[in-house]
PDB file of C-alpha atoms in Angstrom:
ATOM      1  CA  MET P 160      39.698 -77.774   6.181  1.00 95.00           C
ATOM      2  CA  LYS P 161      38.981 -75.170   3.522  1.00 98.00           C
ATOM      3  CA  ILE P 162      41.741 -73.928   1.203  1.00 98.00           C
ATOM      4  CA  SER P 163      42.573 -70.520  -0.231  1.00 98.00           C
ATOM      5  CA  THR P 164      45.344 -68.767  -2.126  1.00 98.00           C
ATOM      6  CA  GLU P 165      46.676 -65.291  -2.743  1.00 98.00           C
ATOM      7  CA  ILE P 166      45.718 -63.912  -6.172  1.00 98.00           C
ATOM      8  CA  ALA P 167      48.572 -61.460  -6.805  1.00 98.00           C
ATOM      9  CA  SER P 168      50.790 -63.905  -8.635  1.00 98.00           C
ATOM     10  CA  ALA P 169      47.946 -65.060 -10.942  1.00 98.00           C
ATOM     11  CA  ALA P 170      46.789 -61.446 -11.407  1.00 98.00           C
ATOM     12  CA  ALA P 171      50.260 -60.532 -12.674  1.00 97.00           C
ATOM     13  CA  LEU P 172      49.643 -62.965 -15.549  1.00 98.00           C
ATOM     14  CA  VAL P 173      45.902 -62.636 -16.243  1.00 98.00           C
ATOM     15  CA  GLY P 174      44.528 -59.754 -14.177  1.00 97.00           C
ATOM     16  CA  GLU P 175      42.537 -59.809 -10.942  1.00 97.00           C
ATOM     17  CA  GLU P 176      39.197 -60.785 -12.485  1.00 98.00           C
ATOM     18  CA  LYS P 177      40.546 -63.846 -14.279  1.00 98.00           C
ATOM     19  CA  ALA P 178      42.682 -64.667 -11.229  1.00 98.00           C
ATOM     20  CA  VAL P 179      39.555 -65.037  -9.059  1.00 98.00           C
ATOM     21  CA  GLU P 180      37.782 -67.069 -11.719  1.00 98.00           C
ATOM     22  CA  TYR P 181      40.780 -69.393 -12.287  1.00 98.00           C
ATOM     23  CA  THR P 182      41.277 -69.813  -8.530  1.00 98.00           C
ATOM     24  CA  ALA P 183      37.717 -71.132  -8.285  1.00 98.00           C
ATOM     25  CA  LYS P 184      38.171 -73.443 -11.275  1.00 98.00           C
ATOM     26  CA  ALA P 185      41.320 -74.857  -9.768  1.00 98.00           C
ATOM     27  CA  GLY P 186      39.383 -76.148  -6.728  1.00 98.00           C
ATOM     28  CA  PHE P 187      40.065 -73.568  -4.020  1.00 98.00           C
ATOM     29  CA  ASP P 188      37.307 -72.683  -1.601  1.00 98.00           C
ATOM     30  CA  ALA P 189      38.322 -69.024  -1.296  1.00 98.00           C
ATOM     31  CA  TRP P 190      40.658 -66.318  -2.474  1.00 98.00           C
ATOM     32  CA  ASP P 191      43.043 -64.024  -0.595  1.00 98.00           C
ATOM     33  CA  PHE P 192      42.657 -60.444  -1.868  1.00 98.00           C
ATOM     34  CA  SER P 193      46.179 -59.151  -2.593  1.00 97.00           C
ATOM     35  CA  MET P 194      46.207 -55.356  -2.657  1.00 97.00           C
ATOM     36  CA  PHE P 195      49.880 -54.626  -3.166  1.00 95.00           C
ATOM     37  CA  ASP P 196      49.240 -52.590  -6.348  1.00 93.00           C
ATOM     38  CA  MET P 197      46.790 -50.276  -4.520  1.00 96.00           C
ATOM     39  CA  CYS P 198      49.715 -47.832  -4.292  1.00 95.00           C
ATOM     40  CA  LYS P 199      53.156 -47.696  -5.861  1.00 93.00           C
ATOM     41  CA  TYR P 200      55.692 -45.640  -4.023  1.00 92.00           C
ATOM     42  CA  ASP P 201      59.294 -44.915  -5.039  1.00 93.00           C
ATOM     43  CA  TRP P 202      61.109 -44.773  -1.690  1.00 92.00           C
ATOM     44  CA  SER P 203      64.365 -43.523  -3.239  1.00 92.00           C
ATOM     45  CA  ALA P 204      62.637 -40.601  -5.027  1.00 94.00           C
ATOM     46  CA  GLY P 205      60.083 -40.019  -2.246  1.00 93.00           C
ATOM     47  CA  CYS P 206      57.042 -39.968  -4.461  1.00 94.00           C
ATOM     48  CA  PHE P 207      54.134 -42.105  -5.724  1.00 93.00           C
ATOM     49  CA  LEU P 208      54.422 -43.571  -9.187  1.00 94.00           C
ATOM     50  CA  PRO P 209      51.692 -43.513 -11.846  1.00 94.00           C
ATOM     51  CA  ASN P 210      49.260 -46.290 -11.182  1.00 95.00           C
ATOM     52  CA  ASP P 211      46.394 -47.529 -13.369  1.00 94.00           C
ATOM     53  CA  ASN P 212      45.356 -50.368 -11.051  1.00 95.00           C
ATOM     54  CA  PRO P 213      41.606 -50.097 -10.305  1.00 96.00           C
ATOM     55  CA  LEU P 214      42.351 -50.228  -6.598  1.00 97.00           C
ATOM     56  CA  ALA P 215      44.229 -46.926  -6.959  1.00 96.00           C
ATOM     57  CA  SER P 216      41.245 -45.216  -8.621  1.00 96.00           C
ATOM     58  CA  ASP P 217      38.270 -43.488  -7.116  1.00 95.00           C
ATOM     59  CA  ASN P 218      36.189 -46.550  -7.984  1.00 97.00           C
ATOM     60  CA  TYR P 219      38.172 -48.934  -5.804  1.00 98.00           C
ATOM     61  CA  LEU P 220      35.137 -50.124  -3.854  1.00 98.00           C
ATOM     62  CA  ALA P 221      33.195 -50.950  -7.061  1.00 98.00           C
ATOM     63  CA  PHE P 222      36.204 -53.019  -8.190  1.00 98.00           C
ATOM     64  CA  ALA P 223      36.259 -54.890  -4.897  1.00 98.00           C
ATOM     65  CA  ARG P 224      32.532 -55.623  -5.262  1.00 98.00           C
ATOM     66  CA  ARG P 225      33.164 -56.822  -8.839  1.00 98.00           C
ATOM     67  CA  LEU P 226      35.797 -59.306  -7.699  1.00 98.00           C
ATOM     68  CA  LYS P 227      33.489 -60.525  -4.912  1.00 98.00           C
ATOM     69  CA  GLN P 228      30.756 -61.164  -7.434  1.00 98.00           C
ATOM     70  CA  ILE P 229      33.064 -63.019  -9.789  1.00 98.00           C
ATOM     71  CA  GLY P 230      34.021 -65.243  -6.883  1.00 98.00           C
ATOM     72  CA  LEU P 231      30.438 -65.859  -5.850  1.00 98.00           C
ATOM     73  CA  ASP P 232      29.454 -66.617  -9.494  1.00 98.00           C
ATOM     74  CA  ASN P 233      32.119 -69.288  -9.528  1.00 98.00           C
ATOM     75  CA  GLY P 234      31.335 -70.684  -6.056  1.00 98.00           C
ATOM     76  CA  ILE P 235      34.044 -69.226  -3.900  1.00 98.00           C
ATOM     77  CA  LEU P 236      34.382 -66.342  -1.453  1.00 98.00           C
ATOM     78  CA  CYS P 237      37.067 -63.981  -0.257  1.00 98.00           C
ATOM     79  CA  ASN P 238      38.343 -65.217   3.137  1.00 98.00           C
ATOM     80  CA  GLN P 239      41.105 -62.664   3.828  1.00 98.00           C
ATOM     81  CA  SER P 240      43.206 -59.937   2.282  1.00 98.00           C
ATOM     82  CA  HIS P 241      46.687 -58.473   2.368  1.00 98.00           C
ATOM     83  CA  ALA P 242      47.161 -54.716   2.630  1.00 98.00           C
ATOM     84  CA  PRO P 243      49.976 -52.757   0.877  1.00 97.00           C
ATOM     85  CA  PHE P 244      53.313 -52.615   2.703  1.00 95.00           C
ATOM     86  CA  PRO P 245      55.619 -51.542   4.269  1.00 94.00           C
ATOM     87  CA  SER P 246      53.283 -50.112   6.868  1.00 94.00           C
ATOM     88  CA  ARG P 247      54.934 -46.738   7.274  1.00 93.00           C
ATOM     89  CA  GLY P 248      54.875 -43.135   6.080  1.00 93.00           C
ATOM     90  CA  PRO P 249      52.957 -42.494   2.906  1.00 95.00           C
ATOM     91  CA  ILE P 250      51.534 -46.023   2.792  1.00 95.00           C
ATOM     92  CA  ILE P 251      49.588 -45.623   6.045  1.00 95.00           C
ATOM     93  CA  PRO P 252      46.513 -43.807   4.518  1.00 94.00           C
ATOM     94  CA  TYR P 253      46.019 -46.736   2.129  1.00 97.00           C
ATOM     95  CA  LEU P 254      45.560 -49.194   4.995  1.00 98.00           C
ATOM     96  CA  LYS P 255      42.049 -47.888   5.676  1.00 98.00           C
ATOM     97  CA  ARG P 256      41.282 -48.261   1.964  1.00 98.00           C
ATOM     98  CA  ALA P 257      42.485 -51.836   2.215  1.00 98.00           C
ATOM     99  CA  LEU P 258      40.100 -52.491   5.100  1.00 98.00           C
ATOM    100  CA  GLU P 259      37.229 -50.980   3.127  1.00 98.00           C
ATOM    101  CA  CYS P 260      38.048 -53.179   0.121  1.00 98.00           C
ATOM    102  CA  THR P 261      38.291 -56.255   2.304  1.00 98.00           C
ATOM    103  CA  ALA P 262      34.789 -55.650   3.628  1.00 98.00           C
ATOM    104  CA  GLU P 263      33.358 -54.965   0.169  1.00 98.00           C
ATOM    105  CA  ALA P 264      34.955 -58.205  -1.138  1.00 98.00           C
ATOM    106  CA  GLY P 265      33.483 -60.136   1.771  1.00 98.00           C
ATOM    107  CA  GLY P 266      36.777 -60.873   3.560  1.00 98.00           C
ATOM    108  CA  LYS P 267      36.858 -61.217   7.331  1.00 98.00           C
ATOM    109  CA  ILE P 268      40.559 -60.622   8.048  1.00 98.00           C
ATOM    110  CA  CYS P 269      43.009 -58.100   6.614  1.00 98.00           C
ATOM    111  CA  ILE P 270      46.703 -58.795   7.105  1.00 98.00           C
ATOM    112  CA  ILE P 271      48.538 -55.499   7.845  1.00 98.00           C
ATOM    113  CA  HIS P 272      52.264 -55.885   8.426  1.00 98.00           C
ATOM    114  CA  PRO P 273      53.918 -54.393  11.469  1.00 98.00           C
ATOM    115  CA  ASP P 274      56.818 -52.074  10.714  1.00 97.00           C
ATOM    116  CA  ASN P 275      59.784 -54.481  10.691  1.00 97.00           C
ATOM    117  CA  TYR P 276      62.000 -52.396  12.930  1.00 94.00           C
ATOM    118  CA  LEU P 277      59.606 -50.736  15.362  1.00 97.00           C
ATOM    119  CA  SER P 278      58.914 -52.016  18.856  1.00 98.00           C
ATOM    120  CA  ALA P 279      55.662 -53.691  19.763  1.00 98.00           C
ATOM    121  CA  GLN P 280      54.578 -50.504  21.542  1.00 98.00           C
ATOM    122  CA  GLU P 281      55.368 -48.369  18.496  1.00 98.00           C
ATOM    123  CA  ASN P 282      53.516 -50.683  16.140  1.00 98.00           C
ATOM    124  CA  ALA P 283      50.566 -50.754  18.483  1.00 98.00           C
ATOM    125  CA  GLU P 284      49.990 -47.052  17.879  1.00 98.00           C
ATOM    126  CA  MET P 285      49.288 -47.772  14.197  1.00 98.00           C
ATOM    127  CA  TYR P 286      46.971 -50.660  15.036  1.00 98.00           C
ATOM    128  CA  PHE P 287      45.130 -48.612  17.719  1.00 98.00           C
ATOM    129  CA  ASP P 288      44.526 -45.924  15.060  1.00 98.00           C
ATOM    130  CA  LEU P 289      43.149 -48.483  12.564  1.00 98.00           C
ATOM    131  CA  LEU P 290      41.041 -50.648  14.851  1.00 98.00           C
ATOM    132  CA  PRO P 291      37.930 -48.376  15.227  1.00 98.00           C
ATOM    133  CA  PHE P 292      37.658 -48.200  11.438  1.00 98.00           C
ATOM    134  CA  ALA P 293      38.266 -51.938  11.055  1.00 98.00           C
ATOM    135  CA  LYS P 294      35.398 -52.605  13.517  1.00 98.00           C
ATOM    136  CA  GLU P 295      33.122 -50.344  11.478  1.00 98.00           C
ATOM    137  CA  CYS P 296      34.011 -52.444   8.462  1.00 98.00           C
ATOM    138  CA  GLY P 297      33.512 -55.717  10.369  1.00 98.00           C
ATOM    139  CA  VAL P 298      37.055 -56.802   9.481  1.00 98.00           C
ATOM    140  CA  LYS P 299      39.708 -58.135  11.831  1.00 99.00           C
ATOM    141  CA  ILE P 300      43.323 -56.935  11.513  1.00 98.00           C
ATOM    142  CA  ALA P 301      45.996 -59.611  11.579  1.00 99.00           C
ATOM    143  CA  THR P 302      49.647 -58.868  12.203  1.00 98.00           C
ATOM    144  CA  GLU P 303      52.348 -61.084  10.737  1.00 98.00           C
ATOM    145  CA  ASN P 304      55.824 -62.366  11.608  1.00 98.00           C
ATOM    146  CA  MET P 305      58.476 -60.429   9.660  1.00 98.00           C
ATOM    147  CA  TRP P 306      62.238 -60.720   8.970  1.00 98.00           C
ATOM    148  CA  GLY P 307      65.291 -58.664   8.118  1.00 97.00           C
ATOM    149  CA  TRP P 308      68.508 -59.795   6.464  1.00 98.00           C
ATOM    150  CA  ASP P 309      72.015 -59.942   7.912  1.00 98.00           C
ATOM    151  CA  LYS P 310      74.402 -59.658   4.926  1.00 97.00           C
ATOM    152  CA  GLU P 311      77.465 -60.642   6.907  1.00 97.00           C
ATOM    153  CA  LYS P 312      75.902 -63.833   8.261  1.00 97.00           C
ATOM    154  CA  ASP P 313      73.935 -64.424   5.062  1.00 98.00           C
ATOM    155  CA  GLN P 314      70.778 -65.230   6.909  1.00 98.00           C
ATOM    156  CA  SER P 315      67.586 -63.614   8.207  1.00 98.00           C
ATOM    157  CA  SER P 316      67.658 -61.377  11.273  1.00 98.00           C
ATOM    158  CA  PHE P 317      65.110 -60.334  13.881  1.00 98.00           C
ATOM    159  CA  ALA P 318      62.193 -58.093  12.912  1.00 98.00           C
ATOM    160  CA  ALA P 319      58.783 -57.485  14.428  1.00 98.00           C
ATOM    161  CA  CYS P 320      56.873 -60.641  15.422  1.00 98.00           C
ATOM    162  CA  ALA P 321      59.706 -62.906  14.227  1.00 98.00           C
ATOM    163  CA  THR P 322      59.674 -64.817  17.513  1.00 98.00           C
ATOM    164  CA  SER P 323      56.852 -66.130  19.611  1.00 98.00           C
ATOM    165  CA  ALA P 324      57.716 -63.633  22.385  1.00 98.00           C
ATOM    166  CA  SER P 325      57.663 -60.656  19.999  1.00 98.00           C
ATOM    167  CA  PHE P 326      54.484 -61.850  18.300  1.00 98.00           C
ATOM    168  CA  ASN P 327      52.620 -62.318  21.576  1.00 98.00           C
ATOM    169  CA  GLU P 328      53.941 -59.012  22.850  1.00 98.00           C
ATOM    170  CA  HIS P 329      52.343 -57.232  19.883  1.00 98.00           C
ATOM    171  CA  LEU P 330      49.097 -59.060  20.542  1.00 98.00           C
ATOM    172  CA  ASP P 331      49.210 -58.410  24.281  1.00 98.00           C
ATOM    173  CA  ILE P 332      49.671 -54.652  23.996  1.00 98.00           C
ATOM    174  CA  VAL P 333      46.825 -54.174  21.579  1.00 98.00           C
ATOM    175  CA  ASN P 334      44.653 -56.717  23.393  1.00 98.00           C
ATOM    176  CA  ASP P 335      41.593 -56.583  21.178  1.00 98.00           C
ATOM    177  CA  ASP P 336      39.419 -59.352  19.753  1.00 98.00           C
ATOM    178  CA  PHE P 337      39.675 -57.646  16.346  1.00 98.00           C
ATOM    179  CA  PHE P 338      43.485 -57.943  16.420  1.00 98.00           C
ATOM    180  CA  VAL P 339      44.736 -61.460  15.614  1.00 98.00           C
ATOM    181  CA  ALA P 340      47.733 -63.382  14.283  1.00 99.00           C
ATOM    182  CA  CYS P 341      48.591 -64.469  10.749  1.00 98.00           C
ATOM    183  CA  LEU P 342      51.523 -66.843  10.859  1.00 98.00           C
ATOM    184  CA  ASP P 343      53.714 -66.847   7.731  1.00 98.00           C
ATOM    185  CA  ILE P 344      55.008 -70.429   7.729  1.00 98.00           C
ATOM    186  CA  GLY P 345      57.913 -69.745   5.450  1.00 98.00           C
ATOM    187  CA  HIS P 346      59.106 -66.715   7.507  1.00 98.00           C
ATOM    188  CA  ALA P 347      59.000 -68.832  10.663  1.00 98.00           C
ATOM    189  CA  GLU P 348      61.282 -71.436   9.075  1.00 98.00           C
ATOM    190  CA  MET P 349      64.020 -69.061   7.825  1.00 98.00           C
ATOM    191  CA  ARG P 350      67.542 -69.567   9.181  1.00 97.00           C
ATOM    192  CA  GLY P 351      68.573 -66.838  11.607  1.00 97.00           C
ATOM    193  CA  SER P 352      65.314 -65.252  12.803  1.00 94.00           C
ATOM    194  CA  GLY P 353      62.927 -68.151  12.355  1.00 85.00           C
ATOM    195  CA  GLU P 354      61.803 -69.943  15.510  1.00 93.00           C
ATOM    196  CA  GLY P 355      60.105 -72.798  13.693  1.00 97.00           C
ATOM    197  CA  ALA P 356      56.494 -72.709  12.544  1.00 98.00           C
ATOM    198  CA  ALA P 357      55.321 -75.538  14.826  1.00 98.00           C
ATOM    199  CA  ASN P 358      56.754 -73.754  17.909  1.00 98.00           C
ATOM    200  CA  MET P 359      55.096 -70.467  16.954  1.00 98.00           C
ATOM    201  CA  ILE P 360      51.753 -72.128  16.218  1.00 98.00           C
ATOM    202  CA  ARG P 361      51.614 -73.610  19.680  1.00 98.00           C
ATOM    203  CA  ALA P 362      52.785 -70.348  21.298  1.00 98.00           C
ATOM    204  CA  LEU P 363      50.079 -68.341  19.527  1.00 98.00           C
ATOM    205  CA  GLY P 364      47.249 -70.803  20.231  1.00 98.00           C
ATOM    206  CA  ASN P 365      43.736 -69.536  19.491  1.00 98.00           C
ATOM    207  CA  ARG P 366      45.109 -66.097  18.564  1.00 98.00           C
ATOM    208  CA  LEU P 367      46.208 -67.671  15.282  1.00 98.00           C
ATOM    209  CA  GLN P 368      43.347 -67.103  12.885  1.00 98.00           C
ATOM    210  CA  ALA P 369      45.080 -66.857   9.451  1.00 98.00           C
ATOM    211  CA  LEU P 370      47.995 -68.434   7.626  1.00 98.00           C
ATOM    212  CA  HIS P 371      50.392 -67.718   4.775  1.00 98.00           C
ATOM    213  CA  ILE P 372      51.616 -71.145   3.674  1.00 99.00           C
ATOM    214  CA  HIS P 373      54.560 -71.685   1.355  1.00 98.00           C
ATOM    215  CA  ASP P 374      57.760 -73.727   1.208  1.00 98.00           C
ATOM    216  CA  ASN P 375      61.458 -72.781   1.336  1.00 98.00           C
ATOM    217  CA  ASP P 376      64.934 -74.243   1.986  1.00 98.00           C
ATOM    218  CA  CYS P 377      64.736 -73.282   5.652  1.00 98.00           C
ATOM    219  CA  TRP P 378      67.089 -70.426   4.837  1.00 98.00           C
ATOM    220  CA  HIS P 379      65.602 -68.027   2.267  1.00 98.00           C
ATOM    221  CA  ASP P 380      62.061 -66.583   1.765  1.00 98.00           C
ATOM    222  CA  SER P 381      61.363 -68.625  -1.345  1.00 98.00           C
ATOM    223  CA  HIS P 382      57.506 -68.527  -1.394  1.00 98.00           C
ATOM    224  CA  GLN P 383      57.336 -71.863  -3.234  1.00 98.00           C
ATOM    225  CA  ILE P 384      54.657 -74.472  -3.556  1.00 98.00           C
ATOM    226  CA  PRO P 385      54.332 -76.691  -0.493  1.00 98.00           C
ATOM    227  CA  PHE P 386      56.175 -80.039  -0.547  1.00 98.00           C
ATOM    228  CA  SER P 387      58.711 -78.800  -3.094  1.00 98.00           C
ATOM    229  CA  MET P 388      61.538 -77.742  -0.672  1.00 98.00           C
ATOM    230  CA  SER P 389      62.510 -78.362   2.956  1.00 98.00           C
ATOM    231  CA  ILE P 390      59.767 -77.385   5.410  1.00 98.00           C
ATOM    232  CA  ASP P 391      58.476 -80.245   7.517  1.00 98.00           C
ATOM    233  CA  PHE P 392      54.704 -79.895   6.885  1.00 98.00           C
ATOM    234  CA  ASP P 393      53.904 -82.948   8.955  1.00 98.00           C
ATOM    235  CA  ALA P 394      55.123 -81.046  12.025  1.00 98.00           C
ATOM    236  CA  VAL P 395      53.284 -77.859  10.940  1.00 98.00           C
ATOM    237  CA  VAL P 396      49.982 -79.588  10.369  1.00 98.00           C
ATOM    238  CA  LYS P 397      50.299 -81.523  13.654  1.00 98.00           C
ATOM    239  CA  ALA P 398      50.822 -78.258  15.551  1.00 98.00           C
ATOM    240  CA  LEU P 399      47.757 -76.707  13.860  1.00 98.00           C
ATOM    241  CA  LYS P 400      45.690 -79.738  14.859  1.00 98.00           C
ATOM    242  CA  ASP P 401      47.000 -79.475  18.449  1.00 98.00           C
ATOM    243  CA  ILE P 402      45.639 -75.944  18.807  1.00 98.00           C
ATOM    244  CA  ASN P 403      42.371 -76.794  17.049  1.00 98.00           C
ATOM    245  CA  TYR P 404      43.057 -74.292  14.234  1.00 98.00           C
ATOM    246  CA  SER P 405      39.792 -73.483  12.518  1.00 98.00           C
ATOM    247  CA  GLY P 406      40.810 -70.967   9.880  1.00 98.00           C
ATOM    248  CA  TYR P 407      41.589 -71.439   6.193  1.00 98.00           C
ATOM    249  CA  PHE P 408      44.736 -73.085   4.791  1.00 98.00           C
ATOM    250  CA  THR P 409      45.782 -70.075   2.663  1.00 99.00           C
ATOM    251  CA  LEU P 410      48.725 -70.423   0.303  1.00 99.00           C
ATOM    252  CA  GLU P 411      51.186 -67.553  -0.356  1.00 98.00           C
ATOM    253  CA  ALA P 412      53.344 -69.551  -2.755  1.00 98.00           C
ATOM    254  CA  SER P 413      53.630 -66.432  -4.886  1.00 97.00           C
ATOM    255  CA  SER P 414      56.907 -67.395  -6.642  1.00 98.00           C
ATOM    256  CA  TYR P 415      55.517 -70.660  -8.076  1.00 98.00           C
ATOM    257  CA  LEU P 416      53.534 -69.065 -10.898  1.00 98.00           C
ATOM    258  CA  GLU P 417      56.542 -67.075 -12.132  1.00 97.00           C
ATOM    259  CA  ALA P 418      57.405 -70.038 -14.406  1.00 95.00           C
ATOM    260  CA  PHE P 419      53.931 -69.981 -16.005  1.00 98.00           C
ATOM    261  CA  THR P 420      52.375 -67.935 -18.778  1.00 98.00           C
ATOM    262  CA  PRO P 421      48.885 -66.446 -19.160  1.00 98.00           C
ATOM    263  CA  GLU P 422      47.986 -69.567 -21.149  1.00 98.00           C
ATOM    264  CA  THR P 423      49.236 -71.953 -18.463  1.00 98.00           C
ATOM    265  CA  THR P 424      48.106 -70.049 -15.356  1.00 98.00           C
ATOM    266  CA  GLN P 425      45.177 -72.341 -14.798  1.00 98.00           C
ATOM    267  CA  LYS P 426      47.564 -75.366 -14.692  1.00 98.00           C
ATOM    268  CA  GLY P 427      49.724 -73.645 -12.127  1.00 98.00           C
ATOM    269  CA  LEU P 428      46.777 -72.826  -9.913  1.00 98.00           C
ATOM    270  CA  CYS P 429      45.638 -76.460 -10.147  1.00 98.00           C
ATOM    271  CA  ASP P 430      49.067 -77.521  -8.900  1.00 98.00           C
ATOM    272  CA  LEU P 431      48.731 -75.113  -6.002  1.00 98.00           C
ATOM    273  CA  ALA P 432      45.259 -76.330  -5.160  1.00 98.00           C
ATOM    274  CA  ALA P 433      46.461 -79.950  -5.122  1.00 98.00           C
ATOM    275  CA  SER P 434      49.195 -79.016  -2.600  1.00 98.00           C
ATOM    276  CA  ALA P 435      46.711 -77.150  -0.411  1.00 98.00           C
ATOM    277  CA  LYS P 436      44.294 -80.084  -0.566  1.00 98.00           C
ATOM    278  CA  ARG P 437      47.126 -82.414   0.507  1.00 98.00           C
ATOM    279  CA  LEU P 438      47.694 -80.223   3.588  1.00 98.00           C
ATOM    280  CA  SER P 439      43.957 -80.197   4.336  1.00 98.00           C
ATOM    281  CA  ASP P 440      43.772 -83.993   4.009  1.00 98.00           C
ATOM    282  CA  MET P 441      46.754 -84.357   6.397  1.00 98.00           C
ATOM    283  CA  PHE P 442      44.961 -82.153   8.926  1.00 98.00           C
ATOM    284  CA  GLU P 443      41.679 -84.046   8.643  1.00 98.00           C
ATOM    285  CA  ALA P 444      43.434 -87.408   8.994  1.00 98.00           C
ATOM    286  CA  LEU P 445      44.897 -86.517  12.438  1.00 98.00           C
TER     287      LEU P 445
END
């Protein structure tokens, strides 16, 4: 099973170009194109903030091609991407830009969050609008299981796709081969809204074509390196094997590199690659 990781956490330390290079040197097969800095919006002020990220410039496609080439020069490709979020209001126009960049980078799937608090039917309207353009780009859209937070109960609460029923409802309404599932393993294991990753994997079946893998305490959204906290990855991997999952094992352990510096980023990525390889070996051994 091939392994991949998001590049946002490494890019925060060394920039996107080095992040792709270091990801390859760490032993990953692919990179997940994180595009969160494509736009920066101040929701309290109701305006966009100044943004010097290349993805926010007029040359965003050239930058995506540059990252693709760096990956290819180092022996890896872009397998998937993550669009800016939340998917509402002023962010919506940037979702098509994210699809364009995914195609230019060589990615095949772009994760676009549903709006946490809209119904499946309401979220479908956004996806219906994006799908013709996604097909032109040759990029599938993946929706993802989300969560809210109940302050009184001090635990997560229901949001779009948080349960198998809600996730499948979103997929059923859109009902398109270019609209698939990305299961966030950590979100599925959170206390309150989480239904358990293994249960959701089996419920999604062959609709599951992408993953966000990270560890937590089965309570909070910790985004930590696998095997460092409480998630039962034996059960997760067994469920993936049961459905004959054929996608990448993509990490989204974005909090792990926070303890590292630009000088030690490569070491952190090697740690992440070792954890992803362990998951892959578990899968292949079943």
